[in-house]
Amino acid sequence: MKKKLAAVLMSMVMAASGMTALAAETGDGSKVIRIGWRYEPETMDPANASADGAYTAVRLCVEPLLRNVNGEAQPGIAESYEASEDLLEYTFHLRESTYSDGTAVTANDIAYAVTRVLDPTVAYDNAYMVYFIEGAEEYNSGEGSVEDLGIEVIDDYTIKFTLCQTTYPLAFAQQEFAPMNEEFVESCGLQYGAEAEYTLTNGPFTLVSWVHDGTFELVKNENYWNADAINLDGITGVINAMNETAVDMMLAGELDVCSFTNANQVATLEATGEVYTSTYYSGFQFLHICHKGKTEETGKWLSNANFRRALSAAIDRDVMVQVVYTTDEAANRLELPSEIGVDGLVVDEYPYEGWSTAAEPEKAVEYLNAAMEELGCSDVSEIPVFSLLCYDSESNMIALNAIADMWLSTLGIRAEIDAQPIASMLDKAYSGDYDFWKGGQANGYIDWLGDTATEYLSTAGGPYFCTYPEYDEIYQKAANAPSWEERKEAMFELEQYYCENMLDLVITWSKDNVVAVNGLTGIGTAGYADYTFADITE
């Protein structure tokens, strides 16, 4: 390991300047790439890793039961599995594999990892991701016991899950189903996942150095069960490399690949002729609406469907793409254009337009007048000022100022931006201390109904702070659909309710552009940039 690390670090030093200097073959034949990391991972603990930087890092270092390879569930540390006909029982058969230190991985390690994320005394961020396991939500909320969890270790290499909700194989490709060595984790205590020395991985790469706000060094895990399929010897994540900084670094030959969401930046790099771009839909840009309102007065308006429709119709999503989200696509419904349906894409099988991407001023005024009549308001001046909660960033300020201007010029509705550091923003968001909350949301592993999107798109667990029984009834029908066809049918019904009642304001379908130096191949782009099987071919 020391010799391998030395070779990897030396390749960083030897990389020549200029975009053509892809860190390909160094003197010892090592293959290393340098990735621009937008944000520093908050942790390498899979139970708490919930932001973009951590997702990218953790995915490279852990191997769950199954792997998400370009949107398909493929074998991970489970070499096979059986599912019951109703998809409420899964039995996984593990292959013989080890952690990076050579310690054997067993079914007990999977059971420990899943039980740990649900520990009610810790409140791990990602506990809700495994709520489809029988007894999981009850145990996590303190209303059930660990003995009631639908997790059964049959032997060292067999584990069975009993579920409370129909689910699909990709759910088991989530990081929460990667094994954890209990002895190692407990020995680290609260430090687990905070530094390189407090991580133990079983996936394609191992974290060997973490300079906070600097670099993130990964080396190939030679003990990974599928090591022969891993082409790279190492990856360096350069933290806080984004936007113009990342453009300059790529032009200077200091990065080999980075994701961008600005069309001008992508064009600048493509003009060199030394890069190529892979584009994929990564999720949505929302204005989440707290239907009870930050105050009782704002809640009176935000709980009115016609008022929400008026606000949506006043937003020119086409202009938002031209000015703010320059690589995104203006959204006219909830479903992403890339979402898989029954036999093809959802947007082809279930064509639908929830709203116009262009502003509709006359329709917006009609909706507002209807809302004012319903609420007994005679003049726009009586409508309160609304708060727009966001993370304090330049792009958020530009976006929210643009939307506030559209509302004011079209409807006379006033809104003020409440920009906060990320921790304060999340505190306010989770407590309902906002009227609108600007956020981006990734699509789920399965689809927008499942896993990562669940907490945002059901009124029971979402940011609405209200209840819509009819919506939740359709939601449960979709979530528990016994077949893929019935799930998609119910999801379309749910989407129509969501859009017609404007439960949130969906602004754009997010697109990420992975710009890579020519010769760097094998980057997966099924909802996120996956460098696991990347290779240097030139």
Coordinates of C-alpha atoms in Angstrom, one line a residue:
M1 CA 0.0 0.0 0.0
K2 CA 2.8 2.5 0.8
K3 CA 4.5 1.8 -2.6
K4 CA 1.1 2.2 -4.4
L5 CA 0.4 5.5 -2.5
A6 CA 3.9 6.8 -3.4
A7 CA 3.3 6.0 -7.0
V8 CA -0.1 7.8 -7.1
L9 CA 1.2 10.9 -5.3
M10 CA 4.2 11.1 -7.6
S11 CA 2.0 11.0 -10.6
M12 CA 0.3 14.2 -9.4
V13 CA 3.6 15.9 -9.2
M14 CA 4.8 14.7 -12.6
A15 CA 1.6 15.8 -14.5
A16 CA 2.7 18.4 -17.0
S17 CA 0.7 21.7 -17.4
G18 CA -1.7 22.2 -20.3
M19 CA -5.0 20.5 -21.0
T20 CA -3.4 17.8 -23.1
A21 CA -1.4 16.6 -20.0
L22 CA -4.0 14.1 -18.9
A23 CA -2.4 12.3 -15.9
A24 CA -2.3 9.1 -17.9
E25 CA 0.8 7.0 -18.0
T26 CA 3.5 8.1 -15.6
G27 CA 6.9 6.5 -15.5
D28 CA 5.7 3.6 -13.4
G29 CA 2.6 3.1 -15.6
S30 CA 0.1 4.4 -13.0
K31 CA -3.2 5.8 -14.2
V32 CA -4.5 8.7 -12.1
I33 CA -7.1 11.4 -12.8
R34 CA -7.9 14.7 -11.1
I35 CA -11.5 15.5 -10.5
G36 CA -12.9 18.9 -9.7
W37 CA -15.0 18.4 -6.5
R38 CA -17.6 21.2 -6.1
Y39 CA -17.9 20.8 -2.3
E40 CA -15.9 19.1 0.4
P41 CA -17.6 15.9 1.7
E42 CA -19.2 16.6 5.0
T43 CA -18.4 13.0 6.1
M44 CA -17.4 9.6 4.7
D45 CA -20.0 7.9 7.0
P46 CA -22.6 6.5 4.7
A47 CA -25.2 7.0 7.3
N48 CA -24.7 10.8 7.3
A49 CA -23.3 11.4 3.8
S50 CA -26.2 13.3 2.2
A51 CA -24.7 16.2 0.1
D52 CA -23.2 16.1 -3.4
G53 CA -19.5 16.0 -2.4
A54 CA -20.0 13.2 0.1
Y55 CA -22.2 11.2 -2.4
T56 CA -19.5 11.3 -5.0
A57 CA -16.8 10.2 -2.6
V58 CA -18.8 7.5 -0.8
R59 CA -20.0 5.9 -4.0
L60 CA -16.4 5.4 -5.0
C61 CA -15.4 3.8 -1.8
V62 CA -18.2 1.5 -0.7
E63 CA -19.9 -1.5 -2.4
P64 CA -23.5 -2.1 -1.5
L65 CA -25.4 -5.3 -2.0
L66 CA -26.1 -4.3 -5.6
R67 CA -24.5 -1.7 -7.9
N68 CA -26.3 1.0 -9.9
V69 CA -24.6 0.8 -13.3
N70 CA -26.1 3.3 -15.7
G71 CA -29.5 2.9 -14.1
E72 CA -29.5 -0.9 -13.9
A73 CA -29.1 -3.1 -10.8
Q74 CA -26.1 -5.3 -11.1
P75 CA -24.3 -7.6 -8.7
G76 CA -22.3 -5.9 -5.9
I77 CA -21.2 -7.8 -2.9
A78 CA -24.3 -9.9 -3.4
E79 CA -23.6 -12.3 -6.3
S80 CA -27.3 -13.3 -6.5
Y81 CA -30.6 -12.7 -4.8
E82 CA -34.3 -13.8 -4.9
A83 CA -37.3 -11.6 -4.5
S84 CA -40.8 -12.7 -3.6
E85 CA -43.5 -12.2 -6.3
D86 CA -45.0 -9.2 -4.3
L87 CA -41.5 -7.7 -3.9
L88 CA -41.8 -7.6 -0.1
E89 CA -39.1 -10.1 0.6
Y90 CA -35.5 -10.1 -0.7
T91 CA -32.9 -12.8 0.1
F92 CA -29.3 -11.9 -0.8
H93 CA -26.4 -14.3 -1.2
L94 CA -23.1 -12.6 -0.6
R95 CA -19.9 -13.4 -2.4
E96 CA -16.7 -13.9 -0.5
S97 CA -15.2 -10.4 -0.3
T98 CA -13.1 -8.3 2.1
Y99 CA -12.5 -4.7 3.2
S100 CA -9.5 -2.8 2.1
D101 CA -7.5 -4.2 5.1
G102 CA -8.3 -7.8 4.2
T103 CA -11.0 -8.4 6.8
A104 CA -13.8 -10.6 5.6
V105 CA -17.2 -9.0 4.8
T106 CA -20.2 -11.0 6.2
A107 CA -23.9 -10.7 6.3
N108 CA -23.6 -9.5 9.9
D109 CA -21.8 -6.4 8.6
I110 CA -24.8 -5.6 6.3
A111 CA -27.2 -6.1 9.2
Y112 CA -25.1 -3.9 11.4
A113 CA -24.9 -1.1 8.8
V114 CA -28.6 -1.0 8.2
T115 CA -29.5 -1.2 11.9
R116 CA -27.0 1.5 12.8
V117 CA -28.4 4.0 10.4
L118 CA -31.8 3.5 12.1
D119 CA -30.4 4.0 15.6
P120 CA -33.0 6.3 17.3
T121 CA -30.4 7.7 19.7
V122 CA -28.3 9.2 17.0
A123 CA -30.6 10.6 14.3
Y124 CA -28.6 9.8 11.2
D125 CA -29.4 11.9 8.2
N126 CA -30.1 8.9 5.9
A127 CA -32.3 6.8 8.2
Y128 CA -35.4 7.5 6.0
M129 CA -33.7 5.9 3.0
V130 CA -34.4 2.4 4.5
Y131 CA -37.9 3.0 5.8
F132 CA -39.2 0.4 3.3
I133 CA -37.9 -2.3 5.7
E134 CA -40.5 -3.7 8.0
G135 CA -40.3 -2.0 11.4
A136 CA -37.6 0.5 10.3
E137 CA -39.6 3.8 10.7
E138 CA -41.1 2.6 14.0
Y139 CA -37.6 1.7 15.4
N140 CA -36.0 4.9 14.2
S141 CA -38.8 7.1 15.7
G142 CA -38.4 5.3 19.1
E143 CA -41.8 3.6 18.8
G144 CA -40.5 0.1 17.9
S145 CA -37.7 -2.2 18.8
V146 CA -34.7 -3.5 17.0
E147 CA -36.0 -7.0 17.3
D148 CA -39.0 -6.1 15.1
L149 CA -36.8 -5.0 12.2
G150 CA -37.3 -7.1 9.0
I151 CA -33.6 -8.1 8.9
E152 CA -32.6 -11.7 9.2
V153 CA -29.0 -13.0 9.0
I154 CA -29.4 -16.6 7.9
D155 CA -25.7 -17.4 7.8
D156 CA -22.4 -15.6 7.2
Y157 CA -23.2 -15.1 3.5
T158 CA -27.0 -14.9 3.4
I159 CA -29.3 -12.1 4.6
K160 CA -33.0 -11.6 4.2
F161 CA -35.0 -8.4 4.3
T162 CA -38.8 -8.3 4.9
L163 CA -40.3 -5.1 3.6
C164 CA -43.4 -3.0 4.5
Q165 CA -43.6 -1.5 1.1
T166 CA -43.1 -2.8 -2.5
T167 CA -39.7 -1.9 -3.7
Y168 CA -37.3 -2.7 -6.5
P169 CA -33.8 -4.0 -6.7
L170 CA -32.1 -0.6 -7.2
A171 CA -33.1 0.3 -3.7
F172 CA -30.4 -2.1 -2.5
A173 CA -27.8 -0.3 -4.5
Q174 CA -28.0 2.6 -2.0
Q175 CA -25.0 3.3 0.2
E176 CA -27.0 2.3 3.3
F177 CA -26.7 -1.3 2.2
A178 CA -22.9 -1.3 2.1
P179 CA -21.3 -3.3 4.9
M180 CA -19.7 -1.8 8.0
N181 CA -17.1 -3.5 10.2
E182 CA -18.6 -3.0 13.7
E183 CA -15.4 -3.4 15.5
F184 CA -13.7 -0.7 13.4
V185 CA -16.6 1.7 13.4
E186 CA -17.0 1.5 17.2
S187 CA -13.3 1.9 17.7
C188 CA -13.5 5.2 15.9
G189 CA -16.4 6.5 17.9
L190 CA -17.7 10.0 16.7
Q191 CA -14.6 10.3 14.5
Y192 CA -15.8 7.6 12.1
G193 CA -15.8 9.0 8.6
A194 CA -14.2 12.3 9.6
E195 CA -10.7 11.7 8.4
A196 CA -8.9 9.2 6.1
E197 CA -7.6 7.1 9.0
Y198 CA -11.2 6.8 10.3
T199 CA -12.5 5.1 7.2
L200 CA -12.6 1.4 6.2
T201 CA -13.9 0.6 2.8
N202 CA -14.9 -2.4 0.7
G203 CA -15.4 -0.7 -2.6
P204 CA -13.3 0.1 -5.7
F205 CA -11.2 2.8 -4.0
T206 CA -9.8 3.6 -0.6
L207 CA -9.4 7.0 0.9
V208 CA -5.7 7.5 1.9
S209 CA -5.4 11.3 2.3
W210 CA -7.8 14.0 3.1
V211 CA -6.6 17.6 3.2
H212 CA -9.7 19.6 4.3
D213 CA -10.6 22.3 1.8
G214 CA -7.7 21.0 -0.3
T215 CA -7.5 17.5 -1.8
F216 CA -9.1 14.1 -1.4
E217 CA -6.8 11.2 -2.5
L218 CA -8.2 7.8 -3.4
V219 CA -6.2 4.8 -4.5
K220 CA -7.4 1.6 -6.1
N221 CA -8.5 -1.0 -3.5
E222 CA -6.5 -4.1 -4.5
N223 CA -8.7 -6.2 -2.2
Y224 CA -11.9 -5.2 -4.0
W225 CA -13.7 -8.3 -5.2
N226 CA -13.9 -6.9 -8.8
A227 CA -10.5 -5.1 -8.8
D228 CA -9.8 -6.4 -12.3
A229 CA -12.6 -4.2 -13.7
I230 CA -11.1 -1.1 -12.1
N231 CA -8.8 0.7 -14.6
L232 CA -7.6 3.6 -12.6
D233 CA -4.8 3.4 -10.0
G234 CA -5.9 6.6 -8.2
I235 CA -8.2 9.6 -8.1
T236 CA -7.5 13.0 -6.7
G237 CA -10.5 15.1 -5.8
V238 CA -9.7 18.8 -5.8
I239 CA -12.1 20.4 -3.3
N240 CA -13.9 23.7 -4.1
A241 CA -13.0 23.4 -7.8
M242 CA -16.1 24.8 -9.6
N243 CA -17.4 27.5 -11.9
E244 CA -14.7 29.9 -13.2
T245 CA -12.1 28.4 -10.9
A246 CA -12.5 25.0 -12.4
V247 CA -12.4 26.4 -15.9
D248 CA -9.1 28.1 -15.2
M249 CA -7.7 24.9 -13.6
M250 CA -8.8 22.8 -16.6
L251 CA -7.2 25.3 -19.0
A252 CA -4.0 25.2 -17.0
G253 CA -4.0 21.3 -17.0
E254 CA -4.6 21.0 -13.3
L255 CA -7.9 19.1 -13.7
D256 CA -8.8 16.2 -16.0
V257 CA -12.6 16.3 -15.5
C258 CA -15.2 18.5 -13.8
S259 CA -19.0 19.0 -13.8
F260 CA -20.4 22.3 -14.9
T261 CA -23.9 23.9 -14.9
N262 CA -23.0 27.1 -16.8
A263 CA -23.2 27.0 -20.6
N264 CA -20.6 29.7 -21.2
Q265 CA -18.1 27.8 -19.1
V266 CA -18.7 24.6 -21.0
A267 CA -18.4 26.5 -24.3
T268 CA -15.1 28.0 -23.2
L269 CA -13.6 24.6 -22.6
E270 CA -15.1 22.9 -25.7
A271 CA -13.6 25.7 -27.8
T272 CA -10.1 24.3 -27.1
G273 CA -11.0 21.1 -28.9
E274 CA -9.2 19.1 -26.2
V275 CA -12.3 18.0 -24.2
Y276 CA -15.6 16.3 -24.7
T277 CA -18.9 16.8 -22.7
S278 CA -21.4 14.2 -21.4
T279 CA -24.7 15.6 -20.3
Y280 CA -27.3 14.0 -18.1
Y281 CA -30.5 15.0 -16.2
S282 CA -29.6 15.1 -12.5
G283 CA -32.8 16.2 -10.8
F284 CA -34.9 19.3 -10.3
Q285 CA -34.7 23.0 -9.2
F286 CA -37.6 23.8 -6.9
L287 CA -39.2 26.5 -4.9
H288 CA -40.6 24.3 -2.1
I289 CA -43.8 25.9 -0.6
C290 CA -44.6 25.7 3.1
H291 CA -48.3 25.6 2.8
K292 CA -48.9 26.6 6.5
G293 CA -46.7 29.6 5.8
K294 CA -43.9 31.2 7.8
T295 CA -46.7 33.2 9.5
E296 CA -50.4 32.6 9.8
E297 CA -51.0 35.4 7.4
T298 CA -48.7 34.0 4.7
G299 CA -50.1 30.5 5.3
K300 CA -53.6 31.7 4.4
W301 CA -52.4 32.6 0.9
L302 CA -49.9 29.7 0.4
S303 CA -52.6 27.1 1.2
N304 CA -54.7 28.5 -1.6
A305 CA -54.3 26.5 -4.9
N306 CA -55.2 29.5 -7.1
F307 CA -52.7 31.7 -5.4
R308 CA -50.0 29.0 -6.0
R309 CA -51.1 28.7 -9.6
A310 CA -50.8 32.5 -10.0
L311 CA -47.2 32.5 -8.8
S312 CA -46.3 29.7 -11.1
A313 CA -47.9 31.3 -14.2
A314 CA -45.9 34.5 -13.5
I315 CA -42.6 32.7 -13.6
D316 CA -40.9 32.7 -17.0
R317 CA -38.9 29.5 -16.8
D318 CA -37.5 30.0 -20.3
V319 CA -35.9 33.2 -19.1
M320 CA -34.6 31.5 -16.0
V321 CA -32.8 29.0 -18.2
Q322 CA -31.4 31.8 -20.4
V323 CA -30.2 33.9 -17.5
V324 CA -29.6 31.7 -14.4
Y325 CA -29.7 27.9 -15.0
T326 CA -28.0 28.0 -18.4
T327 CA -27.4 24.3 -18.9
D328 CA -30.8 23.3 -17.4
E329 CA -34.0 22.7 -19.3
A330 CA -37.2 24.6 -18.5
A331 CA -39.6 22.2 -16.8
N332 CA -43.2 21.9 -17.8
R333 CA -44.0 18.9 -15.5
L334 CA -42.4 17.0 -12.7
E335 CA -41.2 13.9 -14.5
L336 CA -37.6 14.1 -15.9
P337 CA -37.3 13.6 -19.7
S338 CA -34.9 10.7 -19.0
E339 CA -37.1 8.8 -16.6
I340 CA -37.7 5.2 -17.5
G341 CA -41.3 4.1 -18.0
V342 CA -42.7 0.6 -18.7
D343 CA -41.2 0.0 -22.1
G344 CA -39.6 3.3 -22.9
L345 CA -39.5 6.8 -21.4
V346 CA -42.3 8.1 -19.1
V347 CA -42.6 11.4 -21.1
D348 CA -43.4 9.3 -24.2
E349 CA -45.7 6.8 -22.6
Y350 CA -47.5 9.5 -20.5
P351 CA -47.4 12.8 -22.4
Y352 CA -48.4 15.7 -20.3
E353 CA -47.9 19.4 -19.8
G354 CA -48.4 20.7 -16.2
W355 CA -47.8 24.3 -17.1
S356 CA -46.2 26.5 -19.7
T357 CA -42.5 27.1 -19.5
A358 CA -43.1 30.7 -20.7
A359 CA -44.8 33.2 -18.4
E360 CA -48.5 33.6 -18.8
P361 CA -49.3 37.0 -17.3
E362 CA -53.0 37.1 -18.1
K363 CA -53.6 33.7 -16.7
A364 CA -51.5 34.6 -13.6
V365 CA -53.7 37.6 -13.0
E366 CA -56.9 35.5 -13.4
Y367 CA -55.6 33.0 -10.8
L368 CA -54.7 35.8 -8.4
N369 CA -58.1 37.4 -8.8
A370 CA -59.8 34.1 -8.1
A371 CA -57.6 33.6 -5.0
M372 CA -58.4 37.1 -3.7
E373 CA -62.1 36.5 -4.1
E374 CA -61.8 33.2 -2.3
L375 CA -59.9 34.8 0.6
G376 CA -62.0 38.0 0.8
C377 CA -59.2 40.3 -0.3
S378 CA -60.1 43.5 -2.3
D379 CA -56.6 44.9 -3.0
V380 CA -53.2 43.4 -3.8
S381 CA -51.7 45.7 -1.1
E382 CA -53.4 43.6 1.5
I383 CA -51.3 40.5 0.5
P384 CA -48.4 40.0 2.9
V385 CA -44.7 40.0 2.0
F386 CA -43.3 36.4 1.6
S387 CA -39.9 35.0 2.5
L388 CA -37.6 33.2 0.1
L389 CA -35.3 30.9 2.1
C390 CA -32.1 29.8 0.4
Y391 CA -28.5 28.8 0.9
D392 CA -26.3 32.0 0.7
S393 CA -24.8 31.6 -2.8
E394 CA -24.5 33.9 -5.8
S395 CA -26.5 31.7 -8.0
N396 CA -29.4 31.4 -5.5
M397 CA -29.4 35.2 -5.1
I398 CA -29.6 35.7 -8.9
A399 CA -32.4 33.1 -9.2
L400 CA -34.5 34.4 -6.4
N401 CA -34.1 38.0 -7.3
A402 CA -35.3 37.2 -10.8
I403 CA -38.4 35.3 -9.5
A404 CA -39.2 38.1 -7.0
D405 CA -39.1 40.6 -9.9
M406 CA -41.4 38.5 -12.0
W407 CA -44.0 38.3 -9.2
L408 CA -43.8 42.0 -8.4
S409 CA -44.0 43.2 -12.1
T410 CA -46.8 40.7 -13.0
L411 CA -48.9 40.4 -9.8
G412 CA -47.7 43.1 -7.4
I413 CA -46.7 40.3 -5.0
R414 CA -43.6 41.2 -2.9
A415 CA -41.0 38.7 -1.6
E416 CA -37.8 39.1 0.3
I417 CA -34.8 36.8 0.2
D418 CA -33.7 35.1 3.4
A419 CA -30.2 33.9 2.6
Q420 CA -28.6 31.7 5.2
P421 CA -25.5 29.5 5.8
I422 CA -26.3 25.9 4.9
A423 CA -26.8 24.7 8.5
S424 CA -29.1 27.6 9.4
M425 CA -31.0 27.1 6.1
L426 CA -31.6 23.5 6.9
D427 CA -32.7 24.2 10.4
K428 CA -35.3 26.7 9.1
A429 CA -36.4 24.4 6.3
Y430 CA -36.9 21.4 8.5
S431 CA -38.9 23.4 11.1
G432 CA -41.1 25.1 8.6
D433 CA -39.7 28.6 9.2
Y434 CA -40.1 29.7 5.6
D435 CA -42.7 30.5 2.9
F436 CA -40.6 29.3 0.0
W437 CA -37.4 27.3 0.1
K438 CA -35.1 27.3 -2.9
G439 CA -33.6 23.9 -3.3
G440 CA -32.3 21.4 -5.8
Q441 CA -33.3 17.8 -5.6
A442 CA -31.7 14.8 -7.2
N443 CA -33.8 12.1 -8.8
G444 CA -34.1 8.9 -6.8
Y445 CA -32.3 5.7 -7.4
I446 CA -35.6 4.1 -8.6
D447 CA -37.6 7.2 -9.7
W448 CA -38.8 10.4 -8.1
L449 CA -41.3 8.5 -5.9
G450 CA -38.7 6.5 -4.1
D451 CA -35.8 6.9 -1.8
T452 CA -34.1 10.3 -2.0
A453 CA -37.1 12.1 -3.3
T454 CA -39.6 10.6 -0.9
E455 CA -39.2 13.2 1.9
Y456 CA -39.8 16.0 -0.6
L457 CA -42.7 14.6 -2.6
S458 CA -45.2 13.2 -0.1
T459 CA -47.3 15.5 2.1
A460 CA -46.7 13.1 5.0
G461 CA -43.0 13.6 5.1
G462 CA -42.4 16.6 2.8
P463 CA -41.8 20.2 3.3
Y464 CA -45.4 21.3 3.0
F465 CA -46.4 21.2 6.6
C466 CA -49.9 20.3 5.7
T467 CA -51.9 17.2 4.6
Y468 CA -53.6 16.5 1.3
P469 CA -55.5 13.1 1.9
E470 CA -56.4 12.6 -1.7
Y471 CA -52.7 13.1 -2.8
D472 CA -51.4 10.9 0.0
E473 CA -53.9 8.1 -1.0
I474 CA -52.6 8.1 -4.6
Y475 CA -49.0 8.3 -3.2
Q476 CA -49.5 5.2 -1.2
K477 CA -51.1 3.4 -4.1
A478 CA -48.1 4.2 -6.2
A479 CA -45.6 3.3 -3.5
N480 CA -47.2 -0.1 -2.9
A481 CA -48.0 -0.9 -6.5
P482 CA -47.4 -4.7 -7.0
S483 CA -46.0 -4.3 -10.5
W484 CA -43.8 -1.8 -12.4
E485 CA -46.7 -1.0 -14.8
E486 CA -49.1 -0.3 -12.0
R487 CA -46.5 1.9 -10.2
K488 CA -46.0 4.0 -13.3
E489 CA -49.7 4.4 -13.9
A490 CA -50.3 5.5 -10.3
M491 CA -47.2 7.8 -10.5
F492 CA -48.7 9.6 -13.5
E493 CA -52.0 10.1 -11.6
L494 CA -50.0 11.4 -8.7
E495 CA -47.9 13.8 -10.9
Q496 CA -51.1 15.3 -12.4
Y497 CA -52.5 16.0 -8.9
Y498 CA -49.1 17.5 -7.9
C499 CA -48.9 19.8 -11.0
E500 CA -52.6 20.8 -11.1
N501 CA -52.5 21.8 -7.5
M502 CA -49.0 23.3 -7.8
L503 CA -47.8 21.7 -4.5
D504 CA -44.3 23.1 -5.3
L505 CA -42.9 25.4 -8.0
V506 CA -40.7 23.3 -10.2
I507 CA -38.5 25.6 -12.2
T508 CA -36.1 23.5 -14.2
W509 CA -34.9 20.0 -14.9
S510 CA -31.3 20.1 -13.8
K511 CA -28.6 19.1 -16.2
D512 CA -25.0 18.4 -15.3
N513 CA -22.3 18.6 -18.0
V514 CA -19.3 16.4 -17.3
V515 CA -16.4 18.0 -19.2
A516 CA -13.5 15.6 -19.5
V517 CA -10.1 15.7 -21.3
N518 CA -9.9 13.7 -24.5
G519 CA -8.7 10.2 -23.7
L520 CA -10.6 9.9 -20.4
T521 CA -13.3 7.3 -21.0
G522 CA -15.8 5.1 -19.1
I523 CA -17.5 7.8 -17.0
G524 CA -21.1 6.8 -16.1
T525 CA -23.8 9.4 -16.3
A526 CA -27.1 7.8 -15.1
G527 CA -28.3 10.5 -12.8
Y528 CA -24.8 11.3 -11.4
A529 CA -21.2 11.2 -12.6
D530 CA -19.7 7.8 -11.8
Y531 CA -15.9 7.5 -12.2
T532 CA -15.7 3.9 -10.9
F533 CA -15.0 2.3 -14.3
A534 CA -13.2 5.3 -15.9
D535 CA -10.1 4.6 -17.9
I536 CA -7.3 6.5 -19.7
T537 CA -7.1 5.3 -23.3
E538 CA -4.8 7.8 -24.9

